[in-house]
Every structure is written in structure tokens, then in C-alpha cells.
Amino acid sequence: MPRPFVIDCALSFAVAVSTVLTSVIAGGQAEQSPPDWVGYLLLTVAAAFLVARRRFPPLVMVLTMLVSLLYFGLGFGTGAFTVAPALAVYTAITAKHRIAGSAGAAGYLAVVLLADRVGGQRDVSEGNVWMVIWILVIVVVGEVSRGRAEHLRAVAEQAARAELTRELEAQRRADQERLRIARELHDVLAHNISVISIQAGVAEHLMHRDPDKAHAAVATIRQVTKDVLVELRSILDVLRRVDEAGEIFPPSGVEGIERLAGRAAAGGIAVDLDVRGRASEVPADVGLVAYRVVQESLTNVIRHSRAAHASVVVNVDDTEVLVRVRDDGRGVPGDDVRAGNGIAGMTERVEAMSGTITAAPADGRGFVVEARLPLRRPEP
């Protein structure tokens, strides 16, 4: 595609040729003096200024007008001497020099018409009318072109902003999805591997002294391993967007908390589970967060608390789900409560559901986690 400078050079050459030829053809038919070499030179110079019309629009407009008026003042009335000034006016207006372009066009017309009147050239009034119309048309066309160009720029900028917004939103959603997957994997693996680790230690310790209990520990390991593999497969199926028939892991909602209590019991923690209210009516997303809070809390009990007993309370009422997990272990120093990823992950999950959560040493002994999850999220 030609560069703007090349286009302007071609335009300047075309204007010079056309105005000179028009003057040559019309010169012999006009009552005024036909142009001589000076007139042709002035027409060529006026056209030559158009080469710089994009870089210096107001200056080029003034220069072409001065040369054109000099041509007209010398009595060379024939020829399209207004072509170069008209193009310069158009360029100035489209280049956002609206006031300068309109004022220049008005001043140019005023000088030409005044010169005709002072010179007593009453017989060229029809030509003056056409010149006025020609300049006005140029001004109007320049305004329309400028408005259309600004509209197209605004549309392009709006489209670019919309595209950027879409990209940022897609990136934000991708980041949120990666974070969600990371939380799911952490919750699944941390809980189950903790149970497996404890049961493996039990089996190793009792292998010779009490083979039956050792075999029971191995059986627990086998079941937990099967469960975690199924749950991992469910997560990966979501990632692959594959709808495969096969074993579906029980829903990770309020109704799945009993299974978590059973696993914790297999890990050596006596768990008292108390589920109150209509657990089956809890929305799936709220139930999943409640499940993960209990899962992470029991994982921490198994791994860190050295507790012998834990209590899990899930209370469902008309407005919220209350989840409370408390153990009788050694607790966690206040500065270390949020040191790991588990409590931070629980906090992010609960806050994403517009809920609240506290995790702190219990009065007397142990540690307590309490989360409140609204059944209906507030409207944004």
C-alpha cells in the first residue's frame, strides 16, 4: 500500500497538471488575460505545497491561498485556481483544525469577492457564485469526513477496549479456575494421604504383634486409595470436559461429611458427628464448601493436633449452614494459625460464598473452626 507521502506527491502532481491544462484550454475563451508563464508557475507552486498538507495543514492552507490570491490579483482569472486552496481547506478540517479551516475558507472567499467588487467586475458574478458553492461544498465534505473518521476511531477504540476487557475477563476466570482446581486437589490429597500415612504407620507397628489389626489398617488404606483415585478422576474429567460413564464418586456435600468422619475414625480420631436440619436441601455449591471445610479441618486434626477426639456440628436452618469442628488436641499457637495453605484455602472458599469463618485455639484445650455459609448469596 502506498505511503501517505507518495499519495500526496501524486495528488500534487495531478493538481498541477490539471489546473495548468484547464488554464491553457480556457485562457483563449476568457475575457480576462490568459495566464502566461508566471501564472502557470503560480498554479504549479500552489499545487506543490500540497505535498506537505498532512504534516502542516494550517500552514499549507495559508500558503496555497496566498499564491492563489496572487494568481487572481495579477488578473489571471481563468483556470481552476481554487483547487489547491480547496484541498488545503479540506485537509485542515479533517486534521481537526476545524476553526482554522473554516476561517481560512471564509477569509479566502471574502478577499476574492471584495477584489471583484473593487475592480468593478460585475460580469463575473455567476462565476463567483459557483466559487462560493464550491468552497462551501469543500467545507461541508471536510466536516462530514472528519466526523466519520472520528466515529470510526471511536468504534475502533471501543472494540479494542472490549477485546481487552474480554481477554482480562478470560484470564481472570482462568486464574480462578486454576485456583479452584488447586484447592480441590489440595483438599482431596491432603485429607486422604494423611489417613493413608497414619494407617500405614499402624500397619507397620502392628504387623507382627496384631496381624488382624494390621490387615484392617491395610484394608483401610486400600479403600481410601480407591476413593481418592475416583475423586481425582472426577476432577480430571471436569478438566477434560469428558462425560464418561462409570463409577461416580458420592457427592461432596453435606451428605458426604459422614464419610469424612469415618475416615478420621480410621485414622485414630474419635469423631462425634451431629447434623441438624434439612441437609438434603442445601444447594450443591454451599454443600461442597461445607464438605471441604470439614475435610480440611479433620485433616489438620489428624496431622497436627495430636487429638484423641473431635466433634463436627453441621446445622442447617432457613438462612445459613453452620459448620463447627473442634478437637481436644494441643491446639495451634496464634501466630501459626494461618501459616499453612489449608486455612487460607478454607477462608477463600467461604468468602467466595459470601460467608464468614474463624479458626482459632479453643477455650481451654484444642482448636475450633467455625464457618457460616448463607444459603442464598446476596445480589451484587
mmCIF file of C-alpha atoms in Angstrom:
data_model
loop_
_atom_site.group_PDB
_atom_site.id
_atom_site.type_symbol
_atom_site.label_atom_id
_atom_site.label_comp_id
_atom_site.label_asym_id
_atom_site.label_seq_id
_atom_site.Cartn_x
_atom_site.Cartn_y
_atom_site.Cartn_z
ATOM 1 C CA MET A 1 0.000 0.000 0.000
ATOM 2 C CA PRO A 2 1.463 3.423 -0.969
ATOM 3 C CA ARG A 3 2.708 5.601 1.823
ATOM 4 C CA PRO A 4 0.864 8.889 2.556
ATOM 5 C CA PHE A 5 3.799 10.959 1.271
ATOM 6 C CA VAL A 6 3.736 9.135 -2.066
ATOM 7 C CA ILE A 7 -0.020 9.693 -2.305
ATOM 8 C CA ASP A 8 0.423 13.413 -1.574
ATOM 9 C CA CYS A 9 3.147 13.706 -4.220
ATOM 10 C CA ALA A 10 0.849 12.087 -6.777
ATOM 11 C CA LEU A 11 -2.012 14.376 -5.752
ATOM 12 C CA SER A 12 0.196 17.463 -6.012
ATOM 13 C CA PHE A 13 1.329 16.459 -9.490
ATOM 14 C CA ALA A 14 -2.237 15.759 -10.616
ATOM 15 C CA VAL A 15 -3.471 19.130 -9.326
ATOM 16 C CA ALA A 16 -0.605 20.973 -11.008
ATOM 17 C CA VAL A 17 -1.220 19.274 -14.365
ATOM 18 C CA SER A 18 -4.999 19.631 -14.272
ATOM 19 C CA THR A 19 -5.007 23.314 -13.240
ATOM 20 C CA VAL A 20 -2.384 24.260 -15.806
ATOM 21 C CA LEU A 21 -4.163 22.381 -18.624
ATOM 22 C CA THR A 22 -7.501 23.869 -17.613
ATOM 23 C CA SER A 23 -5.979 27.348 -17.736
ATOM 24 C CA VAL A 24 -4.443 26.691 -21.133
ATOM 25 C CA ILE A 25 -7.725 25.439 -22.586
ATOM 26 C CA ALA A 26 -9.903 28.148 -21.038
ATOM 27 C CA GLY A 27 -7.446 31.004 -21.485
ATOM 28 C CA GLY A 28 -8.323 31.748 -25.081
ATOM 29 C CA GLN A 29 -12.063 31.805 -24.311
ATOM 30 C CA ALA A 30 -11.963 34.171 -21.319
ATOM 31 C CA GLU A 31 -12.379 37.931 -21.472
ATOM 32 C CA GLN A 32 -9.651 38.248 -18.864
ATOM 33 C CA SER A 33 -5.960 37.939 -19.580
ATOM 34 C CA PRO A 34 -4.911 34.310 -20.210
ATOM 35 C CA PRO A 35 -2.140 33.040 -17.950
ATOM 36 C CA ASP A 36 1.447 33.403 -19.059
ATOM 37 C CA TRP A 37 4.430 31.537 -17.672
ATOM 38 C CA VAL A 38 4.085 33.422 -14.379
ATOM 39 C CA GLY A 39 0.510 32.247 -13.977
ATOM 40 C CA TYR A 40 1.421 28.665 -14.764
ATOM 41 C CA LEU A 41 4.293 28.867 -12.276
ATOM 42 C CA LEU A 42 1.955 30.132 -9.552
ATOM 43 C CA LEU A 43 -0.506 27.301 -10.189
ATOM 44 C CA THR A 44 2.341 24.794 -10.025
ATOM 45 C CA VAL A 45 3.727 26.287 -6.785
ATOM 46 C CA ALA A 46 0.281 26.242 -5.141
ATOM 47 C CA ALA A 47 -0.085 22.575 -6.080
ATOM 48 C CA ALA A 48 3.445 21.806 -4.873
ATOM 49 C CA PHE A 49 2.570 22.953 -1.355
ATOM 50 C CA LEU A 50 0.068 20.073 -1.122
ATOM 51 C CA VAL A 51 2.970 17.655 -0.681
ATOM 52 C CA ALA A 52 3.212 18.819 2.948
ATOM 53 C CA ARG A 53 -0.546 19.073 3.576
ATOM 54 C CA ARG A 54 -0.613 16.224 6.158
ATOM 55 C CA ARG A 55 2.331 17.481 8.201
ATOM 56 C CA PHE A 56 1.446 21.191 8.284
ATOM 57 C CA PRO A 57 -2.253 21.550 7.406
ATOM 58 C CA PRO A 58 -2.857 25.202 8.504
ATOM 59 C CA LEU A 59 0.449 26.449 7.040
ATOM 60 C CA VAL A 60 -0.143 24.707 3.706
ATOM 61 C CA MET A 61 -3.660 26.176 3.586
ATOM 62 C CA VAL A 62 -2.343 29.712 4.125
ATOM 63 C CA LEU A 63 0.435 29.335 1.548
ATOM 64 C CA THR A 64 -1.824 27.905 -1.175
ATOM 65 C CA MET A 65 -4.358 30.665 -0.548
ATOM 66 C CA LEU A 66 -1.702 33.386 -0.808
ATOM 67 C CA VAL A 67 -0.337 32.004 -4.064
ATOM 68 C CA SER A 68 -3.868 31.552 -5.430
ATOM 69 C CA LEU A 69 -4.820 35.128 -4.483
ATOM 70 C CA LEU A 70 -1.629 36.395 -6.129
ATOM 71 C CA TYR A 71 -2.625 34.493 -9.283
ATOM 72 C CA PHE A 72 -6.082 36.066 -9.108
ATOM 73 C CA GLY A 73 -4.694 39.544 -8.314
ATOM 74 C CA LEU A 74 -2.495 39.523 -11.398
ATOM 75 C CA GLY A 75 -5.628 39.220 -13.466
ATOM 76 C CA PHE A 76 -5.319 35.565 -14.401
ATOM 77 C CA GLY A 77 -8.992 34.838 -13.923
ATOM 78 C CA THR A 78 -9.096 31.661 -15.932
ATOM 79 C CA GLY A 79 -8.265 28.202 -14.677
ATOM 80 C CA ALA A 80 -9.138 26.239 -11.569
ATOM 81 C CA PHE A 81 -7.019 28.407 -9.274
ATOM 82 C CA THR A 82 -9.210 27.472 -6.281
ATOM 83 C CA VAL A 83 -8.462 23.735 -6.463
ATOM 84 C CA ALA A 84 -5.273 23.767 -4.378
ATOM 85 C CA PRO A 85 -6.719 26.051 -1.655
ATOM 86 C CA ALA A 86 -9.891 23.946 -1.531
ATOM 87 C CA LEU A 87 -7.899 20.737 -0.987
ATOM 88 C CA ALA A 88 -5.830 22.501 1.679
ATOM 89 C CA VAL A 89 -9.017 23.605 3.467
ATOM 90 C CA TYR A 90 -10.374 20.050 3.316
ATOM 91 C CA THR A 91 -7.136 18.681 4.780
ATOM 92 C CA ALA A 92 -7.095 21.243 7.600
ATOM 93 C CA ILE A 93 -10.675 20.443 8.611
ATOM 94 C CA THR A 94 -10.198 16.665 8.512
ATOM 95 C CA ALA A 95 -6.958 17.086 10.504
ATOM 96 C CA LYS A 96 -9.036 18.561 13.383
ATOM 97 C CA HIS A 97 -8.148 22.205 12.551
ATOM 98 C CA ARG A 98 -11.831 22.984 12.120
ATOM 99 C CA ILE A 99 -11.772 26.639 13.140
ATOM 100 C CA ALA A 100 -8.661 27.414 11.113
ATOM 101 C CA GLY A 101 -10.045 25.636 8.061
ATOM 102 C CA SER A 102 -13.465 27.308 8.193
ATOM 103 C CA ALA A 103 -11.966 30.734 8.945
ATOM 104 C CA GLY A 104 -9.457 30.341 6.135
ATOM 105 C CA ALA A 105 -12.188 29.395 3.649
ATOM 106 C CA ALA A 106 -14.339 32.378 4.695
ATOM 107 C CA GLY A 107 -11.398 34.790 4.510
ATOM 108 C CA TYR A 108 -10.371 33.457 1.107
ATOM 109 C CA LEU A 109 -13.857 33.922 -0.301
ATOM 110 C CA ALA A 110 -14.138 37.372 1.210
ATOM 111 C CA VAL A 111 -10.886 38.539 -0.383
ATOM 112 C CA VAL A 112 -11.823 37.186 -3.830
ATOM 113 C CA LEU A 113 -15.334 38.675 -3.762
ATOM 114 C CA LEU A 114 -14.097 42.011 -2.422
ATOM 115 C CA ALA A 115 -11.409 42.164 -5.094
ATOM 116 C CA ASP A 116 -14.044 41.563 -7.793
ATOM 117 C CA ARG A 117 -16.278 44.289 -6.367
ATOM 118 C CA VAL A 118 -13.482 46.842 -6.027
ATOM 119 C CA GLY A 119 -12.270 46.016 -9.532
ATOM 120 C CA GLY A 120 -15.769 46.575 -10.943
ATOM 121 C CA GLN A 121 -16.004 43.093 -12.464
ATOM 122 C CA ARG A 122 -19.782 42.841 -12.351
ATOM 123 C CA ASP A 123 -19.900 40.417 -15.269
ATOM 124 C CA VAL A 124 -18.315 37.552 -13.334
ATOM 125 C CA SER A 125 -20.924 37.355 -10.589
ATOM 126 C CA GLU A 126 -22.099 33.931 -11.801
ATOM 127 C CA GLY A 127 -18.577 32.591 -11.529
ATOM 128 C CA ASN A 128 -18.309 33.971 -8.010
ATOM 129 C CA VAL A 129 -21.495 32.193 -7.015
ATOM 130 C CA TRP A 130 -20.104 28.905 -8.258
ATOM 131 C CA MET A 131 -16.849 29.556 -6.414
ATOM 132 C CA VAL A 132 -18.754 30.179 -3.170
ATOM 133 C CA ILE A 133 -20.715 26.978 -3.689
ATOM 134 C CA TRP A 134 -17.503 25.066 -4.441
ATOM 135 C CA ILE A 135 -15.743 26.256 -1.278
ATOM 136 C CA LEU A 136 -18.820 25.625 0.876
ATOM 137 C CA VAL A 137 -19.114 22.099 -0.511
ATOM 138 C CA ILE A 138 -15.463 21.502 0.341
ATOM 139 C CA VAL A 139 -16.019 22.732 3.925
ATOM 140 C CA VAL A 140 -19.125 20.529 4.355
ATOM 141 C CA VAL A 141 -17.436 17.474 2.873
ATOM 142 C CA GLY A 142 -14.437 18.065 5.150
ATOM 143 C CA GLU A 143 -16.688 18.233 8.220
ATOM 144 C CA VAL A 144 -18.517 15.060 7.209
ATOM 145 C CA SER A 145 -15.245 13.232 6.578
ATOM 146 C CA ARG A 146 -13.819 14.414 9.884
ATOM 147 C CA GLY A 147 -16.933 13.306 11.756
ATOM 148 C CA ARG A 148 -16.921 9.915 10.071
ATOM 149 C CA ALA A 149 -13.205 9.424 10.792
ATOM 150 C CA GLU A 150 -13.714 10.302 14.464
ATOM 151 C CA HIS A 151 -16.672 7.927 14.648
ATOM 152 C CA LEU A 152 -14.616 5.109 13.129
ATOM 153 C CA ARG A 153 -11.766 5.828 15.553
ATOM 154 C CA ALA A 154 -14.181 5.790 18.471
ATOM 155 C CA VAL A 155 -15.676 2.495 17.281
ATOM 156 C CA ALA A 156 -12.197 1.008 16.855
ATOM 157 C CA GLU A 157 -11.136 2.168 20.328
ATOM 158 C CA GLN A 158 -14.327 0.796 21.834
ATOM 159 C CA ALA A 159 -13.773 -2.537 20.088
ATOM 160 C CA ALA A 160 -10.171 -2.611 21.311
ATOM 161 C CA ARG A 161 -11.288 -1.867 24.877
ATOM 162 C CA ALA A 162 -13.972 -4.537 24.635
ATOM 163 C CA GLU A 163 -11.440 -7.061 23.330
ATOM 164 C CA LEU A 164 -9.024 -6.176 26.114
ATOM 165 C CA THR A 165 -11.827 -6.497 28.656
ATOM 166 C CA ARG A 166 -12.750 -9.912 27.251
ATOM 167 C CA GLU A 167 -9.131 -11.038 27.429
ATOM 168 C CA LEU A 168 -8.773 -9.794 31.002
ATOM 169 C CA GLU A 169 -12.036 -11.446 31.993
ATOM 170 C CA ALA A 170 -10.981 -14.708 30.355
ATOM 171 C CA GLN A 171 -7.632 -14.505 32.158
ATOM 172 C CA ARG A 172 -9.382 -13.774 35.449
ATOM 173 C CA ARG A 173 -11.702 -16.737 35.002
ATOM 174 C CA ALA A 174 -8.792 -18.970 34.045
ATOM 175 C CA ASP A 175 -6.912 -17.873 37.166
ATOM 176 C CA GLN A 176 -9.962 -18.512 39.315
ATOM 177 C CA GLU A 177 -10.425 -21.936 37.747
ATOM 178 C CA ARG A 178 -6.782 -22.843 38.348
ATOM 179 C CA LEU A 179 -7.112 -21.689 41.946
ATOM 180 C CA ARG A 180 -10.299 -23.718 42.377
ATOM 181 C CA ILE A 181 -8.639 -26.828 40.949
ATOM 182 C CA ALA A 182 -5.629 -26.301 43.201
ATOM 183 C CA ARG A 183 -7.936 -26.110 46.212
ATOM 184 C CA GLU A 184 -9.797 -29.248 45.162
ATOM 185 C CA LEU A 185 -6.575 -31.186 44.693
ATOM 186 C CA HIS A 186 -5.188 -29.933 47.988
ATOM 187 C CA ASP A 187 -8.325 -30.906 49.883
ATOM 188 C CA VAL A 188 -8.596 -34.329 48.268
ATOM 189 C CA LEU A 189 -4.930 -35.260 48.560
ATOM 190 C CA ALA A 190 -4.140 -33.749 51.949
ATOM 191 C CA HIS A 191 -7.011 -35.448 53.738
ATOM 192 C CA ASN A 192 -6.689 -38.864 52.167
ATOM 193 C CA ILE A 193 -2.907 -39.053 52.204
ATOM 194 C CA SER A 194 -2.957 -38.124 55.894
ATOM 195 C CA VAL A 195 -5.287 -41.061 56.563
ATOM 196 C CA ILE A 196 -3.136 -43.358 54.425
ATOM 197 C CA SER A 197 0.029 -42.255 56.227
ATOM 198 C CA ILE A 198 -1.440 -42.930 59.666
ATOM 199 C CA GLN A 199 -2.875 -46.288 58.653
ATOM 200 C CA ALA A 200 0.439 -47.298 57.099
ATOM 201 C CA GLY A 201 2.170 -46.475 60.371
ATOM 202 C CA VAL A 202 -0.403 -48.517 62.296
ATOM 203 C CA ALA A 203 0.016 -51.484 59.955
ATOM 204 C CA GLU A 204 3.786 -51.336 60.235
ATOM 205 C CA HIS A 205 3.615 -51.111 64.019
ATOM 206 C CA LEU A 206 1.123 -53.995 64.452
ATOM 207 C CA MET A 207 2.225 -56.226 61.620
ATOM 208 C CA HIS A 208 3.874 -58.767 63.959
ATOM 209 C CA ARG A 209 2.074 -58.125 67.240
ATOM 210 C CA ASP A 210 -1.516 -57.950 65.983
ATOM 211 C CA PRO A 211 -1.818 -59.105 62.357
ATOM 212 C CA ASP A 212 -5.607 -58.718 62.331
ATOM 213 C CA LYS A 213 -5.452 -55.013 63.149
ATOM 214 C CA ALA A 214 -2.604 -54.588 60.691
ATOM 215 C CA HIS A 215 -4.710 -56.208 57.969
ATOM 216 C CA ALA A 216 -7.608 -53.882 58.886
ATOM 217 C CA ALA A 217 -5.299 -50.890 58.521
ATOM 218 C CA VAL A 218 -4.169 -52.139 55.108
ATOM 219 C CA ALA A 219 -7.803 -52.594 54.076
ATOM 220 C CA THR A 220 -8.497 -49.010 55.104
ATOM 221 C CA ILE A 221 -5.529 -47.858 53.038
ATOM 222 C CA ARG A 222 -6.859 -49.774 50.050
ATOM 223 C CA GLN A 223 -10.348 -48.237 50.389
ATOM 224 C CA VAL A 224 -9.064 -44.715 50.912
ATOM 225 C CA THR A 225 -6.731 -45.096 47.949
ATOM 226 C CA LYS A 226 -9.635 -46.241 45.790
ATOM 227 C CA ASP A 227 -11.744 -43.293 46.935
ATOM 228 C CA VAL A 228 -9.056 -40.712 46.260
ATOM 229 C CA LEU A 229 -8.376 -42.146 42.805
ATOM 230 C CA VAL A 230 -12.067 -41.944 41.946
ATOM 231 C CA GLU A 231 -12.297 -38.370 43.217
ATOM 232 C CA LEU A 232 -9.184 -37.356 41.308
ATOM 233 C CA ARG A 233 -10.639 -38.915 38.182
ATOM 234 C CA SER A 234 -13.781 -36.832 38.675
ATOM 235 C CA ILE A 235 -11.699 -33.658 38.849
ATOM 236 C CA LEU A 236 -9.710 -34.604 35.751
ATOM 237 C CA ASP A 237 -12.901 -35.433 33.875
ATOM 238 C CA VAL A 238 -14.102 -31.910 34.548
ATOM 239 C CA LEU A 239 -10.836 -30.557 33.188
ATOM 240 C CA ARG A 240 -11.098 -32.657 30.045
ATOM 241 C CA ARG A 241 -14.815 -31.894 29.691
ATOM 242 C CA VAL A 242 -15.391 -35.569 29.153
ATOM 243 C CA ASP A 243 -18.722 -37.105 30.052
ATOM 244 C CA GLU A 244 -17.770 -40.698 30.666
ATOM 245 C CA ALA A 245 -19.984 -43.418 32.062
ATOM 246 C CA GLY A 246 -18.584 -45.173 35.062
ATOM 247 C CA GLU A 247 -18.361 -45.014 38.783
ATOM 248 C CA ILE A 248 -19.365 -41.642 40.157
ATOM 249 C CA PHE A 249 -17.912 -40.629 43.490
ATOM 250 C CA PRO A 250 -20.601 -39.763 46.050
ATOM 251 C CA PRO A 251 -21.419 -36.045 46.081
ATOM 252 C CA SER A 252 -19.016 -33.940 48.116
ATOM 253 C CA GLY A 253 -21.768 -32.142 50.026
ATOM 254 C CA VAL A 254 -23.264 -32.178 53.488
ATOM 255 C CA GLU A 255 -24.377 -35.777 52.958
ATOM 256 C CA GLY A 256 -20.731 -36.771 52.357
ATOM 257 C CA ILE A 257 -19.496 -35.469 55.721
ATOM 258 C CA GLU A 258 -20.358 -38.763 57.420
ATOM 259 C CA ARG A 259 -17.815 -40.488 55.202
ATOM 260 C CA LEU A 260 -15.174 -37.955 56.297
ATOM 261 C CA ALA A 261 -15.924 -38.725 59.936
ATOM 262 C CA GLY A 262 -15.471 -42.413 59.223
ATOM 263 C CA ARG A 263 -12.081 -41.827 57.636
ATOM 264 C CA ALA A 264 -10.955 -39.708 60.577
ATOM 265 C CA ALA A 265 -12.043 -42.502 62.914
ATOM 266 C CA ALA A 266 -9.943 -44.901 60.844
ATOM 267 C CA GLY A 267 -7.050 -42.511 61.415
ATOM 268 C CA GLY A 268 -7.384 -42.892 65.153
ATOM 269 C CA ILE A 269 -9.592 -39.894 65.936
ATOM 270 C CA ALA A 270 -12.952 -40.471 67.618
ATOM 271 C CA VAL A 271 -15.408 -38.194 65.840
ATOM 272 C CA ASP A 272 -18.828 -37.155 67.120
ATOM 273 C CA LEU A 273 -20.939 -36.050 64.140
ATOM 274 C CA ASP A 274 -24.085 -34.003 64.652
ATOM 275 C CA VAL A 275 -26.007 -32.969 61.525
ATOM 276 C CA ARG A 276 -29.109 -30.904 62.191
ATOM 277 C CA GLY A 277 -31.772 -29.521 59.858
ATOM 278 C CA ARG A 278 -32.642 -30.334 56.260
ATOM 279 C CA ALA A 279 -29.224 -31.216 54.903
ATOM 280 C CA SER A 280 -30.689 -32.553 51.652
ATOM 281 C CA GLU A 281 -31.982 -29.078 50.746
ATOM 282 C CA VAL A 282 -28.571 -27.385 50.921
ATOM 283 C CA PRO A 283 -27.510 -26.064 47.459
ATOM 284 C CA ALA A 284 -24.714 -28.049 45.850
ATOM 285 C CA ASP A 285 -22.172 -25.206 45.871
ATOM 286 C CA VAL A 286 -22.822 -24.405 49.537
ATOM 287 C CA GLY A 287 -22.713 -28.100 50.450
ATOM 288 C CA LEU A 288 -19.373 -28.518 48.680
ATOM 289 C CA VAL A 289 -17.818 -25.670 50.675
ATOM 290 C CA ALA A 290 -19.195 -27.123 53.934
ATOM 291 C CA TYR A 291 -17.751 -30.508 52.974
ATOM 292 C CA ARG A 292 -14.332 -29.000 52.214
ATOM 293 C CA VAL A 293 -14.272 -27.063 55.496
ATOM 294 C CA VAL A 294 -14.911 -30.271 57.456
ATOM 295 C CA GLN A 295 -12.434 -32.192 55.308
ATOM 296 C CA GLU A 296 -9.615 -29.679 55.784
ATOM 297 C CA SER A 297 -10.379 -29.299 59.490
ATOM 298 C CA LEU A 298 -10.255 -33.054 60.096
ATOM 299 C CA THR A 299 -7.078 -33.280 58.037
ATOM 300 C CA ASN A 300 -5.464 -30.735 60.323
ATOM 301 C CA VAL A 301 -6.723 -32.643 63.360
ATOM 302 C CA ILE A 302 -5.175 -35.882 62.063
ATOM 303 C CA ARG A 303 -1.871 -34.345 61.018
ATOM 304 C CA HIS A 304 -1.155 -31.686 63.604
ATOM 305 C CA SER A 305 -3.353 -31.737 66.698
ATOM 306 C CA ARG A 306 -2.377 -34.991 68.458
ATOM 307 C CA ALA A 307 -6.022 -35.098 69.470
ATOM 308 C CA ALA A 308 -7.974 -38.174 70.508
ATOM 309 C CA HIS A 309 -11.416 -36.729 69.953
ATOM 310 C CA ALA A 310 -13.126 -34.287 67.607
ATOM 311 C CA SER A 311 -16.666 -33.055 67.248
ATOM 312 C CA VAL A 312 -18.318 -31.988 63.998
ATOM 313 C CA VAL A 313 -21.533 -29.986 64.066
ATOM 314 C CA VAL A 314 -23.445 -29.103 60.908
ATOM 315 C CA ASN A 315 -26.592 -27.058 61.484
ATOM 316 C CA VAL A 316 -28.862 -26.140 58.570
ATOM 317 C CA ASP A 317 -31.560 -23.535 59.169
ATOM 318 C CA ASP A 318 -33.630 -21.341 56.857
ATOM 319 C CA THR A 319 -30.853 -18.851 56.136
ATOM 320 C CA GLU A 320 -27.444 -20.462 56.578
ATOM 321 C CA VAL A 321 -25.328 -23.530 57.186
ATOM 322 C CA LEU A 322 -23.224 -23.502 60.342
ATOM 323 C CA VAL A 323 -20.166 -25.769 60.359
ATOM 324 C CA ARG A 324 -18.137 -26.203 63.544
ATOM 325 C CA VAL A 325 -15.195 -28.589 64.001
ATOM 326 C CA ARG A 326 -13.478 -28.787 67.380
ATOM 327 C CA ASP A 327 -10.787 -31.099 68.730
ATOM 328 C CA ASP A 328 -9.168 -31.721 72.102
ATOM 329 C CA GLY A 329 -5.599 -31.641 70.881
ATOM 330 C CA ARG A 330 -2.712 -29.356 71.678
ATOM 331 C CA GLY A 331 -4.040 -26.510 69.574
ATOM 332 C CA VAL A 332 -2.021 -24.151 67.395
ATOM 333 C CA PRO A 333 -0.143 -21.040 68.557
ATOM 334 C CA GLY A 334 -1.899 -17.858 67.477
ATOM 335 C CA ASP A 335 0.905 -16.794 65.109
ATOM 336 C CA ASP A 336 0.816 -20.158 63.325
ATOM 337 C CA VAL A 337 -2.935 -20.353 62.686
ATOM 338 C CA ARG A 338 -2.731 -19.140 59.097
ATOM 339 C CA ALA A 339 0.795 -20.267 58.336
ATOM 340 C CA GLY A 340 -0.255 -23.113 56.039
ATOM 341 C CA ASN A 341 -2.386 -23.314 52.917
ATOM 342 C CA GLY A 342 -5.273 -25.232 54.447
ATOM 343 C CA ILE A 343 -6.913 -22.493 56.498
ATOM 344 C CA ALA A 344 -6.182 -19.914 53.792
ATOM 345 C CA GLY A 345 -7.901 -22.170 51.267
ATOM 346 C CA MET A 346 -10.914 -22.629 53.543
ATOM 347 C CA THR A 347 -11.135 -18.875 54.055
ATOM 348 C CA GLU A 348 -11.090 -18.213 50.304
ATOM 349 C CA ARG A 349 -13.792 -20.801 49.696
ATOM 350 C CA VAL A 350 -16.066 -19.456 52.418
ATOM 351 C CA GLU A 351 -15.595 -15.815 51.467
ATOM 352 C CA ALA A 352 -16.321 -16.662 47.838
ATOM 353 C CA MET A 353 -19.748 -17.838 49.063
ATOM 354 C CA SER A 354 -20.240 -14.539 50.986
ATOM 355 C CA GLY A 355 -19.750 -16.434 54.260
ATOM 356 C CA THR A 356 -17.550 -15.972 57.326
ATOM 357 C CA ILE A 357 -15.058 -18.281 59.006
ATOM 358 C CA THR A 358 -12.991 -18.247 62.182
ATOM 359 C CA ALA A 359 -10.136 -20.569 63.076
ATOM 360 C CA ALA A 360 -8.545 -20.186 66.485
ATOM 361 C CA PRO A 361 -7.440 -22.069 69.602
ATOM 362 C CA ALA A 362 -10.426 -23.166 71.660
ATOM 363 C CA ASP A 363 -11.018 -22.125 75.244
ATOM 364 C CA GLY A 364 -9.099 -24.467 77.492
ATOM 365 C CA ARG A 365 -7.743 -27.027 75.044
ATOM 366 C CA GLY A 366 -7.801 -27.833 71.358
ATOM 367 C CA PHE A 367 -8.698 -25.894 68.228
ATOM 368 C CA VAL A 368 -12.017 -24.833 66.709
ATOM 369 C CA VAL A 369 -13.019 -23.929 63.161
ATOM 370 C CA GLU A 370 -16.416 -22.322 62.608
ATOM 371 C CA ALA A 371 -17.875 -21.311 59.254
ATOM 372 C CA ARG A 372 -21.213 -19.725 58.414
ATOM 373 C CA LEU A 373 -22.429 -20.111 54.839
ATOM 374 C CA PRO A 374 -25.553 -18.285 53.625
ATOM 375 C CA LEU A 375 -27.974 -20.464 51.674
ATOM 376 C CA ARG A 376 -28.631 -17.596 49.266
ATOM 377 C CA ARG A 377 -25.855 -15.321 48.165
ATOM 378 C CA PRO A 378 -26.689 -11.593 48.237
ATOM 379 C CA GLU A 379 -27.375 -9.884 44.935
ATOM 380 C CA PRO A 380 -24.348 -7.943 43.611
#
